[in-house]
PDB file of C-alpha atoms in Angstrom:
ATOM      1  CA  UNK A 266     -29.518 125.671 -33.754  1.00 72.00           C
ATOM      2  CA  UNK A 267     -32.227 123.211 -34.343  1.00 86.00           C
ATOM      3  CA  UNK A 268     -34.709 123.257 -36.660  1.00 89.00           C
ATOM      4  CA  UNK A 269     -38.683 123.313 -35.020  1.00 91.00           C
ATOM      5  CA  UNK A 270     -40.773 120.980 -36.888  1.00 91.00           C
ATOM      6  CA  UNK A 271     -44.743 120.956 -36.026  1.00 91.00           C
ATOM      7  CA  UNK A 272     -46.500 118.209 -37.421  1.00 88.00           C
ATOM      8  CA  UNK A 273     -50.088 116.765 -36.422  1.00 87.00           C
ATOM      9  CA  UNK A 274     -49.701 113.864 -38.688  1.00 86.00           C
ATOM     10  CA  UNK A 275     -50.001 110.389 -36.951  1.00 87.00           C
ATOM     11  CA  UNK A 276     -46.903 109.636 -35.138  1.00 89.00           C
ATOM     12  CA  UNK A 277     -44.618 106.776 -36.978  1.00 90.00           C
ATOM     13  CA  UNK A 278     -45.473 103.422 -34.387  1.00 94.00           C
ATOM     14  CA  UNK A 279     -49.180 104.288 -35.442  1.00 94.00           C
ATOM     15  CA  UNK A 280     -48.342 104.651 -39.335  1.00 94.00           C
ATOM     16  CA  UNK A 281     -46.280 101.493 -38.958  1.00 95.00           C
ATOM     17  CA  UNK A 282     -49.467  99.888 -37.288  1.00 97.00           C
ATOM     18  CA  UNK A 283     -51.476 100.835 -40.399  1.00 95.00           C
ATOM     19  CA  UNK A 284     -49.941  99.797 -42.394  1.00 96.00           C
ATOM     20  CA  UNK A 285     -49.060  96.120 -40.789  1.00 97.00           C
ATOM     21  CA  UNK A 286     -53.366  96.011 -40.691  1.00 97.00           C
ATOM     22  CA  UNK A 287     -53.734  97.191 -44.167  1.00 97.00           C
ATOM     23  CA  UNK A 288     -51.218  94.427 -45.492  1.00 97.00           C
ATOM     24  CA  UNK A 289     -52.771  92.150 -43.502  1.00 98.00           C
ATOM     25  CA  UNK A 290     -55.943  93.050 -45.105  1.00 97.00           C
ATOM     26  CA  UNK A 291     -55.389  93.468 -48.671  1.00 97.00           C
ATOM     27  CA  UNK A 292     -53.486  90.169 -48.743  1.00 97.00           C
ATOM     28  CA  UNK A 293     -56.457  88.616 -47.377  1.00 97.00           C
ATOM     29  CA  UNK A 294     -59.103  90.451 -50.038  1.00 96.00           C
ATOM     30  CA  UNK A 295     -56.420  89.515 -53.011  1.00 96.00           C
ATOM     31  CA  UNK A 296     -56.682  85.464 -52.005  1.00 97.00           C
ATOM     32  CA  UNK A 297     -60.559  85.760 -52.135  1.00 95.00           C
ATOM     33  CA  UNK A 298     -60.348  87.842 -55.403  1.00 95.00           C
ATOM     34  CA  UNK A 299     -58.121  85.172 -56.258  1.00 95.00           C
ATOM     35  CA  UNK A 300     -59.846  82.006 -55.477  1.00 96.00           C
ATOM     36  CA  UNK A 301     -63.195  83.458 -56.925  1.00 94.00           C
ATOM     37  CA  UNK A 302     -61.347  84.019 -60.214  1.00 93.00           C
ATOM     38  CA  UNK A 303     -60.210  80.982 -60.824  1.00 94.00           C
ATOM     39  CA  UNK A 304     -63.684  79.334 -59.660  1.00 94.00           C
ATOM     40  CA  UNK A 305     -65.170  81.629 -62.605  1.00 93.00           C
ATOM     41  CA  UNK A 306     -67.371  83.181 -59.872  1.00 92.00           C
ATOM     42  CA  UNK A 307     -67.437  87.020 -60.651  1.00 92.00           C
ATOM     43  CA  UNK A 308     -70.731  87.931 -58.268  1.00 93.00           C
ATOM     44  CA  UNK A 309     -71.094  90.182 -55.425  1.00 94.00           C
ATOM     45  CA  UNK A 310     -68.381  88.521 -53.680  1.00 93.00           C
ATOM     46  CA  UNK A 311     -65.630  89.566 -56.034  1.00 94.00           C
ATOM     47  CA  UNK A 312     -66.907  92.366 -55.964  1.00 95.00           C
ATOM     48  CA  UNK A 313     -66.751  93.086 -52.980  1.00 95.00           C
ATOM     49  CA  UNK A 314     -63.273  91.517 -51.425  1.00 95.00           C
ATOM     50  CA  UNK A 315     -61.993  93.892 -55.235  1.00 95.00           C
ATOM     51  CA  UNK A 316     -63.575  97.018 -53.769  1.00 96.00           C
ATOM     52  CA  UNK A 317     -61.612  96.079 -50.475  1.00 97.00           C
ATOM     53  CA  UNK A 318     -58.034  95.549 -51.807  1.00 97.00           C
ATOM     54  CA  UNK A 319     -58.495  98.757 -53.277  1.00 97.00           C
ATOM     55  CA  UNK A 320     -59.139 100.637 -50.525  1.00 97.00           C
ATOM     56  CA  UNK A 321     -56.239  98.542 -48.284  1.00 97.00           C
ATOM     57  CA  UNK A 322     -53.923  99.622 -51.072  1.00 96.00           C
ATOM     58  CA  UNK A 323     -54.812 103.314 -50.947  1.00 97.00           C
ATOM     59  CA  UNK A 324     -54.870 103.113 -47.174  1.00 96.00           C
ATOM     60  CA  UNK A 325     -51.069 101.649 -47.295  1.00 96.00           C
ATOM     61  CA  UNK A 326     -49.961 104.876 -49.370  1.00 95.00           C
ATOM     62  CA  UNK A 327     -51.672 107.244 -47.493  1.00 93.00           C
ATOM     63  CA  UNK A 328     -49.607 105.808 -44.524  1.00 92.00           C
ATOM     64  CA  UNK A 329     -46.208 105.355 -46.239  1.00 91.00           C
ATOM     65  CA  UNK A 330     -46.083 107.617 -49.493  1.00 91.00           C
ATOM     66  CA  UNK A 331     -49.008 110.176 -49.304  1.00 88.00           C
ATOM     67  CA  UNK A 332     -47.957 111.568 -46.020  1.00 85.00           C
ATOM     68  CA  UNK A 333     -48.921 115.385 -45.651  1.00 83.00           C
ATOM     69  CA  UNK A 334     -45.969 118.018 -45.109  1.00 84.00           C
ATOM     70  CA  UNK A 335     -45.508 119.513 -41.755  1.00 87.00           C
ATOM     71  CA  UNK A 336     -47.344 122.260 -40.804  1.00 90.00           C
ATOM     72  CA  UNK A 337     -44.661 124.551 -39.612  1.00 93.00           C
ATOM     73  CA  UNK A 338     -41.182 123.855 -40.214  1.00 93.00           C
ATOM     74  CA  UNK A 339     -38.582 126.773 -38.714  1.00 93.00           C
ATOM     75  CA  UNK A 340     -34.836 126.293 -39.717  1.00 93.00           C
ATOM     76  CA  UNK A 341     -31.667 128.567 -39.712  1.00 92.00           C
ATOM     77  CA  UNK A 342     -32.133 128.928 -43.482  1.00 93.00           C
ATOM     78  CA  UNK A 343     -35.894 129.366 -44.041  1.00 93.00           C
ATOM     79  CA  UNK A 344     -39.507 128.645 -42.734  1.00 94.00           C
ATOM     80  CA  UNK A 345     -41.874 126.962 -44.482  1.00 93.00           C
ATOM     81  CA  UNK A 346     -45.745 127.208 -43.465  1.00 93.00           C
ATOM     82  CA  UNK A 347     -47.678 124.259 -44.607  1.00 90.00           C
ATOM     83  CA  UNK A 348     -51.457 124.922 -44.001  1.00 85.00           C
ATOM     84  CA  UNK A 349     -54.276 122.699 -44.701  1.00 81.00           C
ATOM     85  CA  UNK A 350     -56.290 123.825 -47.575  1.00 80.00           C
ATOM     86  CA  UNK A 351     -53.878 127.150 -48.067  1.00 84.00           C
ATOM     87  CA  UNK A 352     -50.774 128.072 -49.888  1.00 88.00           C
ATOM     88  CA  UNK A 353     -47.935 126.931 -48.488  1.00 90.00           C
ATOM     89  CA  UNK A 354     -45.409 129.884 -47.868  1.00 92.00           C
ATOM     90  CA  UNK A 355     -42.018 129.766 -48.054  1.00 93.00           C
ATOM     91  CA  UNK A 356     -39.279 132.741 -46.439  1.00 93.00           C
ATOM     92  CA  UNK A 357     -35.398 132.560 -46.854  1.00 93.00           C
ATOM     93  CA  UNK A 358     -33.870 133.721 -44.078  1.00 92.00           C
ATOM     94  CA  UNK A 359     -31.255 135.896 -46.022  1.00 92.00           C
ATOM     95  CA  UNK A 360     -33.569 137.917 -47.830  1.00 91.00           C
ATOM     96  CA  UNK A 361     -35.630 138.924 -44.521  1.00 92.00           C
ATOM     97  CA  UNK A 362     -35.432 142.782 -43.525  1.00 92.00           C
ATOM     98  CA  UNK A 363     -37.941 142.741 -40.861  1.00 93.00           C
ATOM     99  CA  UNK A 364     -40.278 140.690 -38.871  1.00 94.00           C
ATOM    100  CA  UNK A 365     -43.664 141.963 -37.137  1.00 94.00           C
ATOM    101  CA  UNK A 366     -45.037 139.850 -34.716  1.00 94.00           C
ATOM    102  CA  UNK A 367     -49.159 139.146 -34.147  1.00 93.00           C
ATOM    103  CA  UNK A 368     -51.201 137.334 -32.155  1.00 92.00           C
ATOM    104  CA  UNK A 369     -51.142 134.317 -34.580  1.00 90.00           C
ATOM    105  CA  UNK A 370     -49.131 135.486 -37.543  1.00 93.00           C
ATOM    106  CA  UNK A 371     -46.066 136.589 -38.720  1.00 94.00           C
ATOM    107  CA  UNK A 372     -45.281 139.369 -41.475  1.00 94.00           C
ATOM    108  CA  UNK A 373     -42.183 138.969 -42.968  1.00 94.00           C
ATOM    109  CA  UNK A 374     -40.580 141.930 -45.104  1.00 93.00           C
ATOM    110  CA  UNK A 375     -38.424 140.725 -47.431  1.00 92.00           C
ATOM    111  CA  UNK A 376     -36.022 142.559 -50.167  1.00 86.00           C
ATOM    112  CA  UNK A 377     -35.424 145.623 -48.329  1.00 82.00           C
ATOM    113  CA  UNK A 378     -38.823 145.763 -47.296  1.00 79.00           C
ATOM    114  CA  UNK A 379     -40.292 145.753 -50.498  1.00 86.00           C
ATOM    115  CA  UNK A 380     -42.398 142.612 -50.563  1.00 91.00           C
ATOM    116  CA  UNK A 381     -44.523 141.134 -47.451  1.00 92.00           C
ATOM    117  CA  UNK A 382     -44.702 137.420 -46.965  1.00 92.00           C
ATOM    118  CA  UNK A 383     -47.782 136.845 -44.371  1.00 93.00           C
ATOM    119  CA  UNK A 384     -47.677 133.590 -42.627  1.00 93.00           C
ATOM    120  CA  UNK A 385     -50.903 132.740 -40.568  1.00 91.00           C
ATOM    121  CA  UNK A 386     -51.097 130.181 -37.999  1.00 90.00           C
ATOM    122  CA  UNK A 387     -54.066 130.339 -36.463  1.00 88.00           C
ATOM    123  CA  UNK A 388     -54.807 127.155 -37.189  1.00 88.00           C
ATOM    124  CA  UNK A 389     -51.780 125.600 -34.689  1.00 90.00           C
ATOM    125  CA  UNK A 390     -52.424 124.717 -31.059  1.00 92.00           C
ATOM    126  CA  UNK A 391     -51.776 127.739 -28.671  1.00 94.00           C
ATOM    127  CA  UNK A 392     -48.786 125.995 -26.557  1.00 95.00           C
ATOM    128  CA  UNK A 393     -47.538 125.133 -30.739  1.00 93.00           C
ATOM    129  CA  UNK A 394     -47.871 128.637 -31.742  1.00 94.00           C
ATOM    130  CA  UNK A 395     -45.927 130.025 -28.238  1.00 94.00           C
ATOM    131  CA  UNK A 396     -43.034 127.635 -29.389  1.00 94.00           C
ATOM    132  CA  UNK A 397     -43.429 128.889 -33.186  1.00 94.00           C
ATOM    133  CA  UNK A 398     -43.126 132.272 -32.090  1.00 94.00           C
ATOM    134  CA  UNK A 399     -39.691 131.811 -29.350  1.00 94.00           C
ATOM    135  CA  UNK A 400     -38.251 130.022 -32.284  1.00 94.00           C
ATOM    136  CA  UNK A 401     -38.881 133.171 -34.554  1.00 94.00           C
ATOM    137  CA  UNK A 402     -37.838 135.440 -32.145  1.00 94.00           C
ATOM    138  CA  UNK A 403     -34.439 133.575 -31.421  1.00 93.00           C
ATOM    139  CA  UNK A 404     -33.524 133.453 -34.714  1.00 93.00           C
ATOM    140  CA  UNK A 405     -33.867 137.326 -35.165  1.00 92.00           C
ATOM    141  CA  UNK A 406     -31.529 137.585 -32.372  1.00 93.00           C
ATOM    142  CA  UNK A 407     -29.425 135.390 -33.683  1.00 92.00           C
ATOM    143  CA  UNK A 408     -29.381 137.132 -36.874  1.00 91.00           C
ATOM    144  CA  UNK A 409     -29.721 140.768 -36.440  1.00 92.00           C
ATOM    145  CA  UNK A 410     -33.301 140.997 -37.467  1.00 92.00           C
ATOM    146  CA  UNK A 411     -35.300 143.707 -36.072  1.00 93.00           C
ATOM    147  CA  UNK A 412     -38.461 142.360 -34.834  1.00 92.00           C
ATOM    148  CA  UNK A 413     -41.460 144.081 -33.191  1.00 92.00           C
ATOM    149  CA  UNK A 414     -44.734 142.610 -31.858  1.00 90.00           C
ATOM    150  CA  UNK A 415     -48.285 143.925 -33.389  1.00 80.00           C
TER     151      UNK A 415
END
């Protein structure tokens, strides 16, 4: 089966955009930081294009290496929920017991139903959280769970 990824990151032509403009820019900022070095002029200037090749570089790695998780991420052998701001849960599929479906959340009883693992995604788009919750729902099937809506 395939795995269902949501992610409302920028897509990768846009990154790859970015980060051409960013380049683009931070070269340009570290020539003037350059030139006004060796020219022993340190004024506003310097200060300035320095500031800016600072934030070019930081915009570059939030575009290549700072790139937040996926929200959702549904596989055979787990799913991981990646909120913004929250705790990111993650559920093993072989230690699930029982699934009970809500309106936007999922409670998953794990260990022989000893423990609950509550994922919330209220956050997600609706037509997102419809997919979310056929993927669930397959995958109980698939598996044996027992599942029941809220």
């Amino acid at each position: 089966m395939e795995d269902l990824k949501i992610d409302y990151s920028l897509s990768k032509g846009i990154r790859t955009i970015n980060v051409v403009i960013f380049s683009y820019i931070a070269l340009f900022v570290l020539y003037i930081c350059v030139t006004e070095g060796i020219a022993n002029r340190f004024g506003a200037f310097f200060i300035c294009a320095l500031i800016a090749f600072v934030l070019a570089a930081i915009m570059i790695l939030r575009n290549t290496l700072w790139l937040p998780a996926p929200v959702v991420l549904i596989s055979n052998e787990r799913v991981e929920s990646n909120p913004q701001g929250k705790k990111s849960i993650v559920v093993d599929w072989v230690s699930v017991s029982k699934v009970t479906i809500g309106m936007s959340y999922f409670v998953f009883l794990v260990n022989g139903e000893q423990k609950q693992k509550r994922i919330e995604l209220s956050d997600l788009r609706y037509e997102d959280l419809k997919t979310v919750k056929s993927k669930i729902i397959e995958l109980c099937e698939h598996k044996n769970i027992p599942y029941q809506n809220d």
